[in-house]
Structure formats: structure tokens, C-alpha cells
Coordinates of C-alpha atoms and ligand atoms in Angstrom, one line a residue:
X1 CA 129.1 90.9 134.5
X2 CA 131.3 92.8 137.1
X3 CA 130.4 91.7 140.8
X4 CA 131.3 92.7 144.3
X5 CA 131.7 89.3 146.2
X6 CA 132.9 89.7 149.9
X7 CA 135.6 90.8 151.6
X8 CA 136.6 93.3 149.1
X9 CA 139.0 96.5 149.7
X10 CA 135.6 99.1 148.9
X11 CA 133.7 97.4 152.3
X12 CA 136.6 99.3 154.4
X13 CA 137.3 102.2 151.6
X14 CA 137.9 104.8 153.7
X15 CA 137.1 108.2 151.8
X16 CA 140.3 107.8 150.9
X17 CA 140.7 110.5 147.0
X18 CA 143.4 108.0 145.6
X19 CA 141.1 104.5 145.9
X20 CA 138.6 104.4 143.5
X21 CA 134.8 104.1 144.9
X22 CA 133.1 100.4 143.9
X23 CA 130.5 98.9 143.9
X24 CA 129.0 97.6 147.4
X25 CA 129.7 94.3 148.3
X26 CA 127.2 91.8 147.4
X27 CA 125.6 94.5 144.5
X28 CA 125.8 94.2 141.2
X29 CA 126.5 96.3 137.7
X30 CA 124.9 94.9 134.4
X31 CA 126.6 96.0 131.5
X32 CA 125.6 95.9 127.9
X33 CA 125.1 93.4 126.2
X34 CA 124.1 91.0 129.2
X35 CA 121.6 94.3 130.4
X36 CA 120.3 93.8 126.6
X37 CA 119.6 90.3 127.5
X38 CA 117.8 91.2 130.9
X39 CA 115.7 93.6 128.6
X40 CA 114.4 90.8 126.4
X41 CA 113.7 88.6 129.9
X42 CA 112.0 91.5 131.4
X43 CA 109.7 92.4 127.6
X44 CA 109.2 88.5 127.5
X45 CA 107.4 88.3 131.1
X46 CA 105.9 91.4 130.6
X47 CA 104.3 89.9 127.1
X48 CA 103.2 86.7 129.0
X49 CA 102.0 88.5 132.2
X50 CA 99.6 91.1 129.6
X51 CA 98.3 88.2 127.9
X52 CA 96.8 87.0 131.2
X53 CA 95.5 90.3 132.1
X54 CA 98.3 91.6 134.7
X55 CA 98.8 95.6 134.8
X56 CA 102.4 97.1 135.5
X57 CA 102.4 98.5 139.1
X58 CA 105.2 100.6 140.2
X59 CA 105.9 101.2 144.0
X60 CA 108.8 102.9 145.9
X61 CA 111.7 101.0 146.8
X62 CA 111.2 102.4 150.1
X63 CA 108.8 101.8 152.9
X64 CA 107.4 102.6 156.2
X65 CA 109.4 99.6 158.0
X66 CA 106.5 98.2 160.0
X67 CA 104.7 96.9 156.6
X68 CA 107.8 94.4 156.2
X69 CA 107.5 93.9 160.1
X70 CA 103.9 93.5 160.6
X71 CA 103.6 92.1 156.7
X72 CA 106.4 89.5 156.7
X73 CA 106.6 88.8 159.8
X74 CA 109.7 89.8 162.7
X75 CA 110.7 85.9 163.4
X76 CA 111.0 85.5 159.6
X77 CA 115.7 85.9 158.3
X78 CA 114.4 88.4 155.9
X79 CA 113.4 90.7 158.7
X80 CA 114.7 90.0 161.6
X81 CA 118.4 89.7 160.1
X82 CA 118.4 90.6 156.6
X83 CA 116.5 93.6 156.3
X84 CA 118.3 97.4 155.5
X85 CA 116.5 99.4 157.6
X86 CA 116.7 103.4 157.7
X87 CA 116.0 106.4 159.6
X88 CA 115.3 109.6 157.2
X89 CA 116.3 113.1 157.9
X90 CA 112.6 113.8 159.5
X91 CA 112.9 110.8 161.9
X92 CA 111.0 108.3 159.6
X93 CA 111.7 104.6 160.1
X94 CA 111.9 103.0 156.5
X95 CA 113.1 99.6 154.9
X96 CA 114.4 98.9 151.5
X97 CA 111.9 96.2 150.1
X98 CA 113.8 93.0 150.9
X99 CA 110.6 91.5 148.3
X100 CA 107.8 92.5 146.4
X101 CA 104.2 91.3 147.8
X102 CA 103.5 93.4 150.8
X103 CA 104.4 96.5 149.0
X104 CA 101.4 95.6 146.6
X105 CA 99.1 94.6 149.4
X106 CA 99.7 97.7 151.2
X107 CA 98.9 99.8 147.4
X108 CA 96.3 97.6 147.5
X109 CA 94.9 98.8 150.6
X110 CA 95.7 102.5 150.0
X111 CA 93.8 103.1 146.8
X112 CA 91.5 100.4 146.8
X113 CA 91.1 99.0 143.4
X114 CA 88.3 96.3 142.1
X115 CA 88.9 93.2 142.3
X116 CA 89.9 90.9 141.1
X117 CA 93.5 93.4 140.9
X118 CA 95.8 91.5 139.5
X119 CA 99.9 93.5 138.8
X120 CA 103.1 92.4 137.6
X121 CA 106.4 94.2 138.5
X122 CA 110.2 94.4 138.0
X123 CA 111.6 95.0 141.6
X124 CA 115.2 95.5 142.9
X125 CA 114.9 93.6 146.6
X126 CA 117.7 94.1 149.5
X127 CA 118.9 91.6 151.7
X128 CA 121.9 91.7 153.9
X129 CA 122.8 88.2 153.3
X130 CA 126.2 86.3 152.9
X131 CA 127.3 87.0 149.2
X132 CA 127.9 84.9 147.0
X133 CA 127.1 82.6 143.3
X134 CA 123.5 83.3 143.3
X135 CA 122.8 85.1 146.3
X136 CA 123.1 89.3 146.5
X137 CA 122.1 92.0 149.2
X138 CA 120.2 93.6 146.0
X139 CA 118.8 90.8 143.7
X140 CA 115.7 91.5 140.7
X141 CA 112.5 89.8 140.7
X142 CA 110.1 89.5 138.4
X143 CA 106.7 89.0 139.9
X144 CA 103.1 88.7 139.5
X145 CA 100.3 89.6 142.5
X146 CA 96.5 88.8 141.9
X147 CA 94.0 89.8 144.8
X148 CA 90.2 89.3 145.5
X149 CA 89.5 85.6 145.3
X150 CA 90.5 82.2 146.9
X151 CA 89.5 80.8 144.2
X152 CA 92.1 77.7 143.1
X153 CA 91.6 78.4 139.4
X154 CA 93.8 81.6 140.0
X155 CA 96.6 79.4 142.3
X156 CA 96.4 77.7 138.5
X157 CA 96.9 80.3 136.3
X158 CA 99.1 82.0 138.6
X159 CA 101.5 78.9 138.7
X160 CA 101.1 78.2 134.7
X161 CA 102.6 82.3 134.5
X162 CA 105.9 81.0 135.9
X163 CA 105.6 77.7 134.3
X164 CA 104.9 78.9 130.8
X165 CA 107.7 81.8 131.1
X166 CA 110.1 79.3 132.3
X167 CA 109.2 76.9 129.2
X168 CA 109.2 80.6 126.6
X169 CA 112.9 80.6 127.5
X170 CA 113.7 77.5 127.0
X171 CA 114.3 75.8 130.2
X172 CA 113.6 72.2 130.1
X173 CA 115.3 71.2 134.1
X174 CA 112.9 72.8 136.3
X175 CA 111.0 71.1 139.1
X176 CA 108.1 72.3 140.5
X177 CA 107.0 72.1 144.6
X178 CA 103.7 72.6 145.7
X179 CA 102.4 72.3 149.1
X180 CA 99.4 74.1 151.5
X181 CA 100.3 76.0 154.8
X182 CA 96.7 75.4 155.8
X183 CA 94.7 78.7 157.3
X184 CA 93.9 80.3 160.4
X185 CA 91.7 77.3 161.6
X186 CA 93.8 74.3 161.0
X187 CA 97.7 75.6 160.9
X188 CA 97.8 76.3 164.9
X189 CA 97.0 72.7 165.2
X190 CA 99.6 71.5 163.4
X191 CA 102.2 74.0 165.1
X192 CA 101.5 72.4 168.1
X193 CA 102.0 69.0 167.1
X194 CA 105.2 70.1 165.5
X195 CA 106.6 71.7 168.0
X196 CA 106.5 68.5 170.4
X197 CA 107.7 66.7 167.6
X198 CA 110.6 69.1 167.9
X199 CA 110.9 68.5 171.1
X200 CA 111.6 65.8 171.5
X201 CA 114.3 65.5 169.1
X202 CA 116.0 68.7 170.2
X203 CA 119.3 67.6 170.9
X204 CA 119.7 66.7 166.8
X205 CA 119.2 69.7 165.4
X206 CA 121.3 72.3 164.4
X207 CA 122.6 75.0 166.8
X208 CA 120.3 77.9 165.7
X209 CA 116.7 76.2 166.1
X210 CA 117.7 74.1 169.3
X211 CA 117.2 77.0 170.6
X212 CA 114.7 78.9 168.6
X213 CA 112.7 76.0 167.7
X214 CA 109.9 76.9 170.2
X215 CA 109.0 80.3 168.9
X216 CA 108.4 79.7 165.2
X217 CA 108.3 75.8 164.7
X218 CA 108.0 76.2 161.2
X219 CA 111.5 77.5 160.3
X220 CA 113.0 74.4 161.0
X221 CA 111.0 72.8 158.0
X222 CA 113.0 75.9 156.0
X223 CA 116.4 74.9 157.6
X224 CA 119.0 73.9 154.8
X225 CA 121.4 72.6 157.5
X226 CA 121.5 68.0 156.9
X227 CA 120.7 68.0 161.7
X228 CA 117.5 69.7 160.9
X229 CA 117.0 68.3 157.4
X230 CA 117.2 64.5 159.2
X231 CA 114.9 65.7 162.3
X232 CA 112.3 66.8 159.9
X233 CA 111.9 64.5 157.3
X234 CA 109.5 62.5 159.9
X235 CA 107.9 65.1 160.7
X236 CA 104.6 66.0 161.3
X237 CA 103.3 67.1 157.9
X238 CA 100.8 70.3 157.4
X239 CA 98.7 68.2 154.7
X240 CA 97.6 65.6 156.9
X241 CA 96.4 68.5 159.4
X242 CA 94.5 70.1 156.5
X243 CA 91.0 71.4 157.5
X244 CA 88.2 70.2 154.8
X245 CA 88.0 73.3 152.9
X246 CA 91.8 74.0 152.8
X247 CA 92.5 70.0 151.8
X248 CA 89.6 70.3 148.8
X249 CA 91.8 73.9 147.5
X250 CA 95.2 71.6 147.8
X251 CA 93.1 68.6 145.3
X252 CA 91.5 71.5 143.2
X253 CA 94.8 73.3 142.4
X254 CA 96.6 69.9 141.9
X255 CA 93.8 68.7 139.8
X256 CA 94.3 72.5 137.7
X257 CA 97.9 71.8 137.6
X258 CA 97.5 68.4 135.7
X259 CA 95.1 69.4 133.6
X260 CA 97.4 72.0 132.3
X261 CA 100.2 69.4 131.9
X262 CA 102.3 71.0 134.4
X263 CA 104.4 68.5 136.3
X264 CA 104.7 68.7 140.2
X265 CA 105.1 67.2 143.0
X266 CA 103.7 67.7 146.6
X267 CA 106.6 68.9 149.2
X268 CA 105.1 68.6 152.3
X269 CA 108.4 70.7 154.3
X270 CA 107.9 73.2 151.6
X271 CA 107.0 76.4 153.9
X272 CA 109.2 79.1 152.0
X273 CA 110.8 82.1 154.4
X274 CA 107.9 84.9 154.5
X275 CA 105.6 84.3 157.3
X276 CA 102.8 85.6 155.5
X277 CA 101.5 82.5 152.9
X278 CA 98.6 80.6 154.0
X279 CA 96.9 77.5 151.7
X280 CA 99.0 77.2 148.1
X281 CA 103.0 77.4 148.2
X282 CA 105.1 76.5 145.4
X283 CA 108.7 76.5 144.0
X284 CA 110.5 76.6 141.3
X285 CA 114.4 74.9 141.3
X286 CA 116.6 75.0 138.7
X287 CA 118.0 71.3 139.0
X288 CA 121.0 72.5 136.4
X289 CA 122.2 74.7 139.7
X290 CA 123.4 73.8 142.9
X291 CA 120.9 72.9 145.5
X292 CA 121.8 75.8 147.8
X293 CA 121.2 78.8 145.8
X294 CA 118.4 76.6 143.2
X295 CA 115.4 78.4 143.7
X296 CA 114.5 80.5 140.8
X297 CA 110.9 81.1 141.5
X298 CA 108.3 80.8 144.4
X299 CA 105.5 81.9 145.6
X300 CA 101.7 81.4 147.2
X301 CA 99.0 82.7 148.7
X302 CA 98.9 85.4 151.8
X303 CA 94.9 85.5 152.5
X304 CA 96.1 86.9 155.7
X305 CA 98.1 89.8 155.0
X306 CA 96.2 92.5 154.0
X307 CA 94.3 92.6 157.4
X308 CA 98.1 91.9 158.9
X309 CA 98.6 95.7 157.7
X310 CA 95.4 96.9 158.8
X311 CA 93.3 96.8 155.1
X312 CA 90.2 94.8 154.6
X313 CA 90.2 91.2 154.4
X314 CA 91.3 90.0 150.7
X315 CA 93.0 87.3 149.6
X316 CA 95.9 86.7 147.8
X317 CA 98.2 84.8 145.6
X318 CA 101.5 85.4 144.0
X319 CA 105.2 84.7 143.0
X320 CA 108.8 86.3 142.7
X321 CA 111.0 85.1 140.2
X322 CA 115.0 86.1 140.8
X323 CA 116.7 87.8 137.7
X324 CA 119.9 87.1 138.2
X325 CA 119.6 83.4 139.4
X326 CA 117.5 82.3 136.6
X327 CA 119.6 83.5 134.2
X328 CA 122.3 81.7 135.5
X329 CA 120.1 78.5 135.5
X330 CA 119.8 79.7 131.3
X331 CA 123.7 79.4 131.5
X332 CA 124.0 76.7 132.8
X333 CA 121.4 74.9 130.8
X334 CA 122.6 76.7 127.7
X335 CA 119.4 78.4 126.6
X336 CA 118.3 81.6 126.8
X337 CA 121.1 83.6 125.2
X338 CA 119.8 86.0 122.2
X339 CA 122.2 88.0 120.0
X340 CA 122.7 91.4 121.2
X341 CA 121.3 93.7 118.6
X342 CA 123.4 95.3 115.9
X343 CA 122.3 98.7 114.7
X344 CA 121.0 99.0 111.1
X345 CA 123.5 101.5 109.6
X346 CA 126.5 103.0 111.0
X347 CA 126.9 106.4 109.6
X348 CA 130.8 107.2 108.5
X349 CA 130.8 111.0 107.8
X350 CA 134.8 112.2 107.1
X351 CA 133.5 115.8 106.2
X352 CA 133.2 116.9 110.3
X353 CA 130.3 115.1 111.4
X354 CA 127.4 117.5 110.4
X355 CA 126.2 114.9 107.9
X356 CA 126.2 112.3 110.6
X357 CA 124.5 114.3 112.9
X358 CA 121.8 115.3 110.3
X359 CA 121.8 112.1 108.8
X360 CA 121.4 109.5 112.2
X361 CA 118.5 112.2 113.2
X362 CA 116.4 111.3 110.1
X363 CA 117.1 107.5 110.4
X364 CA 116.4 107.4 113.7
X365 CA 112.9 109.5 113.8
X366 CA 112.2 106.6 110.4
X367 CA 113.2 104.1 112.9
X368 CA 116.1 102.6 112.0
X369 CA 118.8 102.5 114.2
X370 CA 122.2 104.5 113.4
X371 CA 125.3 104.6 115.4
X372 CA 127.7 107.1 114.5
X373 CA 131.4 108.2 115.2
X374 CA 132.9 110.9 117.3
X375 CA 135.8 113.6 117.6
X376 CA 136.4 113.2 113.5
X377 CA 138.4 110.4 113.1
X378 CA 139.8 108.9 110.2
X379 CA 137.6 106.7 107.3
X380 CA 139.5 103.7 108.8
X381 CA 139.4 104.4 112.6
X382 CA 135.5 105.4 112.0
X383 CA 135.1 101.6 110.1
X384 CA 137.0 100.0 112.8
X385 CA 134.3 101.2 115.0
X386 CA 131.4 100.3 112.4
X387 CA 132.4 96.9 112.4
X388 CA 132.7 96.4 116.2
X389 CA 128.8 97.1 116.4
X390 CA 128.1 94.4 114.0
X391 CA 126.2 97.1 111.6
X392 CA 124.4 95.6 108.9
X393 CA 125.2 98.6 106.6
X394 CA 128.0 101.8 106.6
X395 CA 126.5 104.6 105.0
X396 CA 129.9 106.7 104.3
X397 CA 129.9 110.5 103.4
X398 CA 133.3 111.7 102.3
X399 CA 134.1 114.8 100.3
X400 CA 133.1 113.6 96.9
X401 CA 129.6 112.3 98.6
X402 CA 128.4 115.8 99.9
X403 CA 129.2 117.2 96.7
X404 CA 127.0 115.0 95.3
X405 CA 124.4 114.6 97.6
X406 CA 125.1 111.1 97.6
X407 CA 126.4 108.7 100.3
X408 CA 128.6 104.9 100.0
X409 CA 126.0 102.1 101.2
X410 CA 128.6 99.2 102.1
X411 CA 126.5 96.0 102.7
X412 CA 129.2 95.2 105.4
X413 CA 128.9 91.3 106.0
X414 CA 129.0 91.4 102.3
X415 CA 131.5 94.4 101.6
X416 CA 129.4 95.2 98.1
X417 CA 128.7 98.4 97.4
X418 CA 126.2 101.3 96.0
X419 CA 125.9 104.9 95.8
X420 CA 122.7 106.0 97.2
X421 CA 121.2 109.7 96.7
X422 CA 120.6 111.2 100.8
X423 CA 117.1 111.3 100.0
X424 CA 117.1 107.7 99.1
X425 CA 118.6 106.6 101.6
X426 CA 115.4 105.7 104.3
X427 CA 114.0 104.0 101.7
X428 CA 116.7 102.1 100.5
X429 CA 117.3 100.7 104.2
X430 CA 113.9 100.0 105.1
X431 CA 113.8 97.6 101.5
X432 CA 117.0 96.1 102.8
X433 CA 116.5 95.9 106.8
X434 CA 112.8 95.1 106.5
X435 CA 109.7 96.7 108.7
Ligands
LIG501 P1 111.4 84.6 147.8 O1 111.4 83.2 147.6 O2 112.0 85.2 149.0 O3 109.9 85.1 147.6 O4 112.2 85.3 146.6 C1 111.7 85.0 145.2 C2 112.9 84.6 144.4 O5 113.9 85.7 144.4 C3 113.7 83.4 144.9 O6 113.1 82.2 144.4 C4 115.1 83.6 144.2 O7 115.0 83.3 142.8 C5 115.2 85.1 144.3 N1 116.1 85.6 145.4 C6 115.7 85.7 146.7 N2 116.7 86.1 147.5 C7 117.8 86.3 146.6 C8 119.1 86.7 146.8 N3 119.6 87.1 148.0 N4 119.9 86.8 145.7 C9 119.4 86.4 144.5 N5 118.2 86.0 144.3 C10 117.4 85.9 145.3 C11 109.5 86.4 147.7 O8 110.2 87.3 147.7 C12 108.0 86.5 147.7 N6 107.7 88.0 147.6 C13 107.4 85.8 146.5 C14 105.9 85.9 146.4 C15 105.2 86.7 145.6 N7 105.1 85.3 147.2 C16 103.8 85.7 146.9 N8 103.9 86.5 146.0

């Protein structure tokens, strides 16, 4: 993996022809064979994510910047201090998505679909935030939305997506937070009563919400720094302000959870950064990473945000899962890491490479793969290559071959090998490579 931390030379390049460009800081390139391995992460949620009825939905990266504003909320980091905002050449005020869900609200609201819609998605999302292990200014996520229903059975199956996809590759240290932000009804309530909690213990916490603390109480619960963590762990707590209906969807998504088998624990501080989530919030930590940068899911339900950008009232529930940081979590638990695929035959063609080209067209269009070499090189330069792809097979043409119409099928793990007519050949690989 090649990463651009902080600090770096390219942050002050200057336009300068001798420096060469980079990266942005706190971006990221993925080169084969770890992209290979996001591939398989991406093919594996989107197996899961089919299975339980979620569609593909693909929205632009950018957006009118008053969804993010009006969706997520101004008070919330990832807005008001995190967000890359734009103006286009025609004036137009856009954002980079710093997430995923109020992009498929607002499709949602443009084109209307029957509910219940439920979408996954694959999502670059932009943050300007402090780089580092973990944390990017353009991070992945993999995501699930389901809209139309309040129903707790879909909180359920929405949280058993991420558990069961967690479990598919193969991490066994994950611990799962669930908690309720209440609704409309009951959370103003509790604000208040936080707030003069808050109050009253001003003077211990951090520098930052002493004196924000008034505006958006709830941030402190979100606060990583140990004066607000202290100050709120006798705090107020949202469930025991829970209205009736909002405390019977808390004990009816619990109740799904265990029956499923799927192991949580209530986190009453849980409130998660987007200011949009009403009822259900969860999260997933990796407990193999540091605490810091440990969260490699979350999620919830927004049955507010829709009407926040001006469509009908629907509810909602969903989840973001970060790419990067949950393959780290696979590194550091151990699991998670398939081979990177080998081709079947590499073709070794020391006539001029008109067989090769002829000859990788055909296998390829019978689907096997075929790798080739270039600029005709030599038999052993071209096998040097051969085995640095890991090729089950060389198929070698040399002067003798085309007069023959043959070719040399080296098993190359094995290094036995046959002579094979060029009309054989398909054949012969599919017996020995396999469907
Ligand atoms: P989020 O918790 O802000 O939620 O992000 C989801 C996940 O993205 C995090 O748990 C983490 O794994 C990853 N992540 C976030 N920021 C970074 C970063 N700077 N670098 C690396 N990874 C990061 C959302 O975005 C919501 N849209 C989730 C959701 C969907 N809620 C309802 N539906």
C-alpha cells in the first residue's frame, strides 16, 4: 500500500517540472494485489447484501452542499469542519460526499421508488481530517440503506448484514454497540436534562465543549478526550428518557438481535457523529485495533431525514462499513488474506508474438486467463516473467512449434511436459484448470 501521511513535500509542491506530483496527503493508491483483495471484500458484501434483497445504487460523488448541511446536520465535525466543499465554474455550491446515507435519501426523494427500497453501495467519502493509521481525508465504505418502515425486524436484519459479513471474513474480535437516540417526542427532553447536567460540571471538560457544550449537548457523549469521557460517564442516559413506543423498538430489536445469536451490548453514550439518526444506533469495533481509530462499522436509523431535505416523511435505517480500516482489523487479526489469482497459462511465443496475440485472444474469449510477454524477448527472459505470475501452465511456441502447429504445455509447479496440437489446446486447459 503506498500512502500519503502528513506533512509530506507534495502538500507545498509548488508546480515545480523537476518534483514529481503525489498523491494528496491523507489519500491513498491501492495497488495490485492488495486492490485484488478489496475486489473479493467488495464481491463478498455484494453476495451477502443480494441475498437479502439489496439493489446496487450508484450516486455522484458530488452534491448540492446543502443536502450534507441540511441532511447531517451544520453543528455535526463532518460538516462543519471536515467537509470539502466546492464552487463549480457556473457558481454551484457542491460537497464531496463526506458519507453515504443522505445521498440515498435524497435519490430516494428524487425518483421515488416503492418501498420498502432497500440499496447497497461502494462509496469513496472525503473528510478533511488529521491523517493518520486508520483515518484518511478519502476513505471507502461499504454500506447498505433500507427505507419505508420503522419496523425493528429490519434494525435486525440490517445489523445481522454487518454481523454476518464481518463473521464471512473471518473476524472473530468484534464488539457490537447498540443504543436508541429516542425521536422527535422524547429526545428534546433528554437534551435538556443533559445539558444542565453539563452545566454544572463545565469546568471538567475539555476545552472544545466548555464552550460548545450548550449548542449541541450531545457531542460531548461523542467526545474521545478522558475530561469529557469522566464528565459523561454519569450522565444522564437517552434510554431512561425513552418515550413508550421508542423504549418497546429498543426491547424488540434487542430481543431480534438474541434471537439471531448476535452478541451486544447496550452503550447508552453511543450517539455516533451524524446528527441525523433517531431510535436504533449501533457500532462495530474492532477490539484487535487501537481504540482511537476501532470503528469499522456503524450505523442506525434517520426517520427524520428525508423530510430534513424536503421529501416525504419515510423512515430509515442503515450502516457504513470503512474499507480500509476493516481490512486492517483482518491484519491484525490475521484473517482475511486470499491468494492473489495466478493466471491459467502464460503464453511464451519466441516467433514475434503473433501467436501470442492469436493465441491469449482465443483463451481468453474460452475464459481462461492468459498473460503474455512483450517487446520479443528471449525464451528465458519471457519464463522469468511466466513464473513471477505464478501461472499454472506456459504454453511455449518456438520455431519448431509453428511449424508444427503444435505448442510446449509446461505444467510449471511441476515442470513436466507435453506437446499439444493449437487446436487442442482450450480443451486440454479446461481438463486441467477445471470449469
Ligand atoms: P460513520 O461512522 O461516519 O458513518 O462512517 C462509517 C465507517 O467509515 C466508520 O465506522 C469507519 O469504519 C469508516 N470511516 C469513517 N471516517 C473514516 C476516515 N476518516 N478514515 C477511514 N475510515 C473512516 C457514516 O458514514 C454513516 N453514513 C453510516 C450510516 C449509514 N448510518 C446510517 N446509514
Amino acid at each position: 500500500m503506498v500512502e500519503e501521511q502528513s506533512g509530506s513535500k507534495s502538500e507545498r509542491a509548488s508546480g515545480q517540472a523537476s518534483e514529481p506530483i503525489r498523491s494528496p496527503v491523507g489519500t491513498r493508491d491501492v495497488l495490485w494485489p492488495e486492490s485484488e483483495r478489496w475486489e473479493t471484500l467488495v464481491a463478498t458484501f455484494a453476495r451477502r447484501a443480494r441475498l437479502a434483497g439489496y439493489g446496487l445504487l450508484l450516486t455522484p460523488v458530488l452534491e448540492d452542499v446543502r443536502l450534507f448541511r441540511r441532511g447531517i446536520g451544520d453543528e455535526s465535525e463532518v460538516v462543519g469542519k471536515e467537509m470539502y466543499e466546492l464552487t463549480d465554474r457556473s457558481g454551484r455550491a457542491l460537497a464531496l460526499r463526506p458519507e453515504g446515507t443522505a445521498p440515498v435519501v435524497r435519490a430516494f426523494v428524487q425518483h421515488h421508488p416503492p418501498v420498502p427500497w432497500k440499496v447497497w453501495y461502494v462509496t469513496p467519502a472525503f473528510r478533511y481530517e488529521r491523517p493518520q493509521a486508520g483515518r484518511y481525508r478519502q476513505h471507502h465504505q461499504v454500506g447498505v440503506e433500507a427505507l419505508g418502515t420503522e419496523d425493528p425486524g429490519l434494525d435486525v436484519e440490517v445489523i445481522s448484514l454487518a454481523a454476518g459479513f464481518y463473521d464471512e471474513l473471518g473476524l472473530t474480535r468484534v464488539d457490537l454497540s447498540v443504543n436508541s437516540m429516542g425521536c422527535a417526542e422524547d429526545r428534546p427532553k433528554y437534551v435538556v436534562a443533559l445539558r444542565e447536567y453539563l452545566n454544572e460540571h463545565r469546568d471538567m471538560l475539555c476545552d472544545e465543549h466548555r464552550e460548545s457544550f450548550g449548542r449541541n449537548p450531545l457531542r460531548v457523549l461523542d467526545c474521545k478526550r478522558p475530561q469529557c469521557i469522566a464528565v459523561t460517564e454519569k450522565a444522564p442516559k437517552m434510554v431512561d428518557f425513552l418515550d413508550e413506543p421508542c423504549a418497546a423498538h429498543l426491547a424488540q430489536v434487542r430481543e431480534g438481535l438474541d434471537a439471531l445469536g448476535i452478541g451486544h451490548r447496550l452503550e447508552p453514550r453511543l450517539v455516533r457523529g451524524l446528527d441525523y439518526y433517531t431510535r436504533t444506533t449501533f457500532e462495530f469495533a474492532a477490539l484487535a485495533l487501537e481504540s482511537a481509530q476501532n470503528a469499522i462499522g456503524g450505523g442506525g436509523r434517520y426517520d427524520g431525514l428525508s423530510e430534513a431535505i424536503g421529501g416525504p416523511p419515510t423512515p430509515g435505517i442503515g450502516f457504513g462499513i470503512g474499507i480500509e480500516r476493516l481490512l486492517l482489523a483482518c491484519d491484525a487479526e490475521g484473517c482475511f488474506a486470499p491468494e492473489p489469482s495466478a493466471p491459467d497459462v502464460f503464453v511464451i511465443d519466441v516467433t514475434g508474438g503473433g501467436v501470442a496475440r492469436d493465441l491469449c485472444a482465443q483463451l481468453r474469449d474460452a475464459g481462461l486467463s492468459a498473460q503474455r510477454a512483450y517487446d520479443n524477448r528471449s525464451l528465458n527472459a519471457q519464463m522469468k516473467v511466466a513464473d513471477r505470475t505464478r501461472a499454472r501452465f506456459a504454453a511455449i511456441v518456438g520455431a519448431r512449434e509453428l511449424d508444427e502447429g503444435t505448442v510446449t504445455l509446461r505444467a510449471l509447479h511441476e515442470g513436466t511436459e507435453t506437446s499439444v496440437r493449437r487446436e487442442e489446446l482450450i480443451d486440454r486447459l479446461r481438463k486441467e484448470v477445471g470449469p
